[in-house]
Coordinates of C-alpha atoms and ligand atoms in Angstrom, one line a residue:
M1 CA 105.6 -8.9 -43.1
N2 CA 106.2 -5.4 -41.9
V3 CA 108.1 -3.4 -44.6
V4 CA 109.4 -0.1 -43.4
E5 CA 110.7 2.5 -45.8
T6 CA 112.0 5.2 -43.4
I7 CA 115.0 5.4 -41.1
A8 CA 112.8 7.0 -38.4
G9 CA 110.3 4.1 -38.8
V10 CA 112.8 1.3 -38.4
R11 CA 114.5 3.1 -35.5
E12 CA 111.2 3.4 -33.7
L13 CA 110.6 -0.4 -34.0
V14 CA 114.1 -1.3 -32.9
R15 CA 113.9 1.1 -29.9
A16 CA 110.6 -0.5 -28.8
E17 CA 112.2 -4.0 -28.9
R18 CA 115.2 -2.8 -27.0
R19 CA 113.0 -1.3 -24.3
R20 CA 111.5 -4.8 -23.9
G21 CA 115.0 -6.2 -23.4
K22 CA 115.1 -7.9 -26.8
S23 CA 118.3 -8.5 -28.9
I24 CA 118.5 -7.2 -32.4
G25 CA 120.0 -9.0 -35.5
L26 CA 120.6 -7.4 -38.9
V27 CA 120.9 -9.2 -42.2
P28 CA 122.0 -6.7 -44.8
T29 CA 121.0 -7.6 -48.4
M30 CA 120.3 -6.2 -51.8
G31 CA 117.2 -8.3 -52.1
Y32 CA 116.2 -11.0 -54.6
L33 CA 116.8 -13.4 -51.7
H34 CA 118.1 -16.9 -52.2
E35 CA 118.9 -19.8 -49.9
G36 CA 122.3 -18.1 -49.0
H37 CA 120.4 -15.1 -47.6
L38 CA 117.8 -17.3 -45.9
S39 CA 120.6 -19.3 -44.1
L40 CA 121.7 -15.9 -42.6
I41 CA 118.2 -15.0 -41.6
R42 CA 117.5 -18.4 -40.0
R43 CA 120.8 -18.2 -38.1
A44 CA 120.0 -14.6 -37.0
R45 CA 116.7 -15.8 -35.7
T46 CA 118.3 -18.5 -33.6
E47 CA 120.6 -15.9 -31.9
C48 CA 118.5 -12.7 -31.8
D49 CA 114.9 -11.9 -30.7
F50 CA 114.2 -9.4 -33.4
V51 CA 115.6 -9.8 -36.9
V52 CA 115.8 -6.9 -39.4
V53 CA 116.5 -7.7 -43.0
S54 CA 117.6 -4.7 -45.1
V55 CA 116.7 -4.8 -48.8
F56 CA 118.5 -2.0 -50.5
V57 CA 120.2 -2.0 -53.9
N58 CA 122.9 0.4 -52.9
P59 CA 123.8 2.8 -55.8
L60 CA 127.0 3.7 -54.2
Q61 CA 128.6 0.3 -54.7
F62 CA 127.9 0.1 -58.5
G63 CA 130.3 1.5 -61.1
P64 CA 128.8 3.5 -64.0
Q65 CA 129.0 0.5 -66.4
E66 CA 127.6 -2.0 -63.9
D67 CA 124.2 -3.5 -63.4
Y68 CA 122.5 -1.1 -60.9
N69 CA 119.4 -0.6 -63.1
T70 CA 119.0 -4.2 -64.1
Y71 CA 119.9 -5.8 -60.7
P72 CA 117.0 -8.2 -60.0
R73 CA 114.3 -6.8 -57.6
D74 CA 111.2 -8.5 -56.2
L75 CA 110.1 -7.1 -52.8
N76 CA 106.9 -9.1 -52.4
R77 CA 108.8 -12.4 -52.9
D78 CA 111.6 -11.1 -50.5
A79 CA 109.0 -10.2 -47.9
R80 CA 107.4 -13.6 -48.0
L81 CA 110.8 -15.5 -47.9
A82 CA 112.2 -13.3 -45.2
A83 CA 109.1 -13.8 -43.0
E84 CA 109.2 -17.6 -43.5
A85 CA 112.9 -17.6 -42.4
G86 CA 112.1 -15.7 -39.2
A87 CA 112.6 -12.0 -40.0
A88 CA 110.4 -9.5 -38.1
V89 CA 110.8 -6.6 -40.5
I90 CA 112.2 -5.6 -43.9
F91 CA 113.9 -2.2 -44.0
H92 CA 113.5 -1.1 -47.6
P93 CA 114.6 2.6 -48.0
A94 CA 114.6 4.5 -51.2
P95 CA 118.0 5.8 -52.4
A96 CA 117.0 9.4 -51.4
E97 CA 116.2 8.2 -47.8
M98 CA 119.8 6.8 -47.5
Y99 CA 121.6 9.5 -49.6
P100 CA 119.6 12.7 -49.4
E101 CA 120.6 15.9 -51.2
G102 CA 124.0 17.0 -50.0
F103 CA 125.2 13.6 -48.8
Q104 CA 129.1 13.6 -48.9
T105 CA 130.5 11.4 -46.1
H106 CA 132.0 8.1 -47.0
V107 CA 133.8 5.3 -45.2
E108 CA 137.0 3.9 -46.7
V109 CA 138.8 0.8 -45.5
E110 CA 142.0 1.7 -47.2
R111 CA 144.1 -1.3 -48.0
L112 CA 141.7 -4.2 -47.8
S113 CA 139.5 -2.5 -50.5
Q114 CA 142.3 -2.3 -53.0
G115 CA 143.2 -5.8 -54.3
L116 CA 141.0 -8.6 -55.7
C117 CA 137.6 -7.3 -56.6
G118 CA 138.6 -3.8 -55.6
A119 CA 141.2 -3.6 -58.4
F120 CA 138.4 -4.2 -60.9
R121 CA 135.5 -2.4 -59.3
P122 CA 136.9 1.0 -58.2
G123 CA 134.8 2.6 -55.5
H124 CA 132.8 -0.6 -54.9
F125 CA 134.0 -1.2 -51.3
R126 CA 133.8 2.4 -50.4
G127 CA 130.1 2.1 -51.2
V128 CA 129.8 -1.1 -49.3
A129 CA 131.6 0.2 -46.2
T130 CA 129.5 3.4 -46.3
V131 CA 126.1 1.7 -46.5
V132 CA 127.0 -1.0 -44.0
T133 CA 128.1 1.7 -41.5
K134 CA 124.9 3.6 -42.1
L135 CA 122.8 0.4 -41.6
F136 CA 124.7 -0.4 -38.4
N137 CA 124.0 3.2 -37.1
I138 CA 120.3 3.0 -38.1
V139 CA 119.5 -0.5 -36.9
T140 CA 122.1 -0.7 -34.0
P141 CA 122.2 -4.5 -34.2
D142 CA 123.8 -6.7 -31.5
R143 CA 124.8 -9.0 -34.4
A144 CA 125.1 -8.7 -38.1
Y145 CA 125.2 -11.6 -40.5
F146 CA 127.3 -11.9 -43.7
G147 CA 128.1 -14.7 -46.1
E148 CA 131.6 -15.9 -46.8
K149 CA 131.0 -15.8 -50.5
D150 CA 131.7 -12.1 -50.5
A151 CA 135.0 -12.8 -48.8
Q152 CA 136.7 -9.5 -49.4
Q153 CA 133.6 -7.6 -48.2
L154 CA 133.5 -9.8 -45.1
A155 CA 137.2 -9.2 -44.3
L156 CA 136.8 -5.4 -44.8
I157 CA 133.7 -5.2 -42.6
Q158 CA 135.4 -7.1 -39.9
R159 CA 138.4 -4.7 -40.1
M160 CA 136.1 -1.7 -40.2
V161 CA 134.2 -2.9 -37.0
R162 CA 137.6 -3.2 -35.2
D163 CA 139.1 0.0 -36.5
L164 CA 136.0 2.2 -35.7
N165 CA 135.1 0.3 -32.5
L166 CA 131.6 -0.4 -33.8
D167 CA 129.5 -2.1 -31.2
V168 CA 128.3 -5.1 -33.3
E169 CA 129.3 -8.7 -33.5
I170 CA 129.9 -9.8 -37.1
V171 CA 128.7 -13.4 -37.7
P172 CA 130.1 -15.0 -40.9
L173 CA 128.3 -18.0 -42.4
P174 CA 129.5 -20.5 -45.1
I175 CA 128.7 -20.3 -48.8
V176 CA 125.5 -22.0 -49.8
R177 CA 125.9 -24.0 -53.1
E178 CA 123.6 -25.6 -55.6
S179 CA 123.9 -29.4 -55.8
D180 CA 126.4 -29.1 -58.6
G181 CA 128.6 -26.7 -56.6
L182 CA 127.7 -23.3 -58.0
A183 CA 127.7 -20.7 -55.2
L184 CA 124.3 -19.1 -54.8
S185 CA 124.1 -15.5 -56.1
S186 CA 121.3 -13.2 -57.2
R187 CA 123.4 -12.6 -60.3
N188 CA 123.1 -16.3 -61.3
T189 CA 119.7 -15.4 -62.8
Y190 CA 121.5 -13.6 -65.6
L191 CA 123.0 -16.9 -66.8
S192 CA 121.6 -18.6 -69.9
P193 CA 121.1 -22.4 -69.5
A194 CA 124.5 -23.1 -71.3
E195 CA 126.3 -20.5 -69.1
R196 CA 124.6 -21.9 -66.0
R197 CA 126.1 -25.3 -66.8
A198 CA 129.6 -23.7 -67.5
A199 CA 129.5 -21.7 -64.3
T200 CA 130.3 -24.7 -62.2
V201 CA 133.8 -24.3 -63.5
L202 CA 134.6 -21.8 -60.7
Y203 CA 133.9 -24.3 -58.0
R204 CA 135.7 -27.1 -59.9
A205 CA 138.7 -24.9 -60.3
L206 CA 138.8 -24.2 -56.6
L207 CA 138.5 -27.9 -55.8
R208 CA 141.4 -28.6 -58.1
G209 CA 143.5 -26.1 -56.0
R210 CA 142.3 -27.7 -52.8
D211 CA 143.1 -31.2 -54.1
L212 CA 146.6 -30.1 -55.0
I213 CA 147.1 -28.7 -51.5
A214 CA 145.7 -32.0 -50.0
A215 CA 148.2 -33.9 -52.1
G216 CA 151.1 -31.9 -50.5
E217 CA 151.6 -28.8 -52.8
R218 CA 152.8 -25.9 -50.7
D219 CA 153.7 -23.4 -53.4
G220 CA 150.8 -20.9 -53.6
R221 CA 151.8 -19.8 -57.2
R222 CA 151.6 -23.4 -58.5
V223 CA 148.2 -23.9 -56.8
G224 CA 147.0 -20.6 -58.4
E225 CA 148.2 -21.7 -61.9
A226 CA 146.3 -25.0 -61.6
V227 CA 143.1 -23.1 -60.7
R228 CA 143.6 -20.7 -63.6
G229 CA 144.2 -23.6 -66.0
T230 CA 140.9 -25.2 -65.0
L231 CA 139.1 -21.9 -65.6
Q232 CA 140.8 -21.4 -69.0
A233 CA 139.8 -24.8 -70.2
E234 CA 136.1 -23.8 -70.1
P235 CA 135.2 -22.1 -73.4
L236 CA 132.4 -20.0 -71.9
V237 CA 134.9 -18.3 -69.5
S238 CA 135.3 -15.0 -71.4
R239 CA 137.6 -13.3 -68.9
I240 CA 139.4 -14.0 -65.6
D241 CA 139.7 -11.0 -63.3
Y242 CA 141.8 -12.9 -60.8
V243 CA 142.9 -16.1 -59.2
A244 CA 144.2 -15.5 -55.7
V245 CA 145.8 -17.6 -53.0
V246 CA 145.6 -15.4 -49.9
D247 CA 145.3 -15.1 -46.2
P248 CA 141.5 -14.9 -45.6
E249 CA 141.8 -12.1 -43.0
T250 CA 144.5 -9.8 -44.4
L251 CA 143.9 -10.9 -48.1
A252 CA 147.8 -10.8 -48.4
E253 CA 149.1 -13.2 -51.1
K254 CA 150.5 -16.5 -49.7
A255 CA 153.5 -17.8 -51.5
A256 CA 154.3 -20.6 -49.0
L257 CA 151.1 -22.3 -47.9
S258 CA 150.6 -22.8 -44.2
G259 CA 147.8 -22.1 -41.7
R260 CA 144.6 -20.6 -43.0
V261 CA 144.5 -20.1 -46.8
M262 CA 141.8 -18.9 -49.1
L263 CA 141.6 -19.6 -52.8
A264 CA 139.5 -17.0 -54.5
V265 CA 138.4 -16.4 -58.1
A266 CA 136.5 -13.8 -60.1
A267 CA 135.7 -14.7 -63.7
Y268 CA 133.1 -13.9 -66.4
I269 CA 130.9 -16.5 -67.9
G270 CA 129.8 -14.7 -71.0
K271 CA 128.9 -11.2 -69.7
V272 CA 128.2 -12.3 -66.2
R273 CA 130.9 -11.7 -63.5
L274 CA 130.9 -14.4 -60.8
I275 CA 133.1 -14.8 -57.7
D276 CA 133.7 -17.8 -55.5
N277 CA 136.2 -18.9 -52.9
I278 CA 137.2 -21.9 -50.8
R279 CA 139.0 -21.9 -47.4
V280 CA 141.5 -24.5 -46.4
V281 CA 143.7 -25.1 -43.3
V282 CA 147.2 -26.2 -44.2
D283 CA 149.2 -28.0 -41.6
Ligands
PAF1 O1 126.5 -8.3 -49.9 C1 125.6 -7.5 -50.3 O2 124.5 -7.9 -50.7 C2 125.9 -6.0 -50.2 O3 127.2 -5.7 -50.6 C3 125.5 -5.4 -48.8 C4 126.4 -6.0 -47.7 C5 124.1 -5.6 -48.5 C6 125.7 -3.9 -48.9 O4 125.0 -3.3 -49.8

């Protein structure tokens, strides 16, 4: 696997492929790849000739009390898995390559970055929007692949691409789950065995909400309360940041349920903050 650490280096590779008429796919990641990332890479490979996977733990999207320093990293493993899934190159810049001395330009998606996770992680989405814009400018992909697990991130990037007329197609892919329903996340590695068992409560809570809707409930507040009740019944849930019933694109709260609806949660299992969501179409 070709691991490139410089912006000039990855640009040169991409330009050479473009000259040969090849299409470019980008899968932006922070590394420690799991099956969710691999599903993005495999899909990218079916749609693009040359797939770049970025592995960059982006300091700009971590708060001062967050896990930037301890975020799991294993570049050799990532390189092997990415190659097996069909990637041609890993772009792995150092923080100083992306944010050299004097860096001061940021991208802000104003409203979409405010609610849900944005309310609890100030500056997070500004960091995400900034690094993703930079990656788009560096790699100039035809298509970029994002998982639906980070639903707010996805909505915000789609908005940003429209607002700034960025010439890239965003391809969203469904959440990949363990057999017991836990959504895959690099942060699942922080969970103790007991916490790992308890963590399935996020998906169970979302399914409870979905079942209520399937049974005819159309009051978003009541669905939200049922989801929250399921989370609260799990003793290892130490804090609930939010339970939301929203439009998946605008992230606006839905009081009366119709059309496309997303149920989303963020909760702590012990000290580990997890997010999850489920999408339903209500007739
Ligand atoms: O989803 C992630 O892993 C990150 O937020 C992303 C999109 C790679 C930006 O750092």
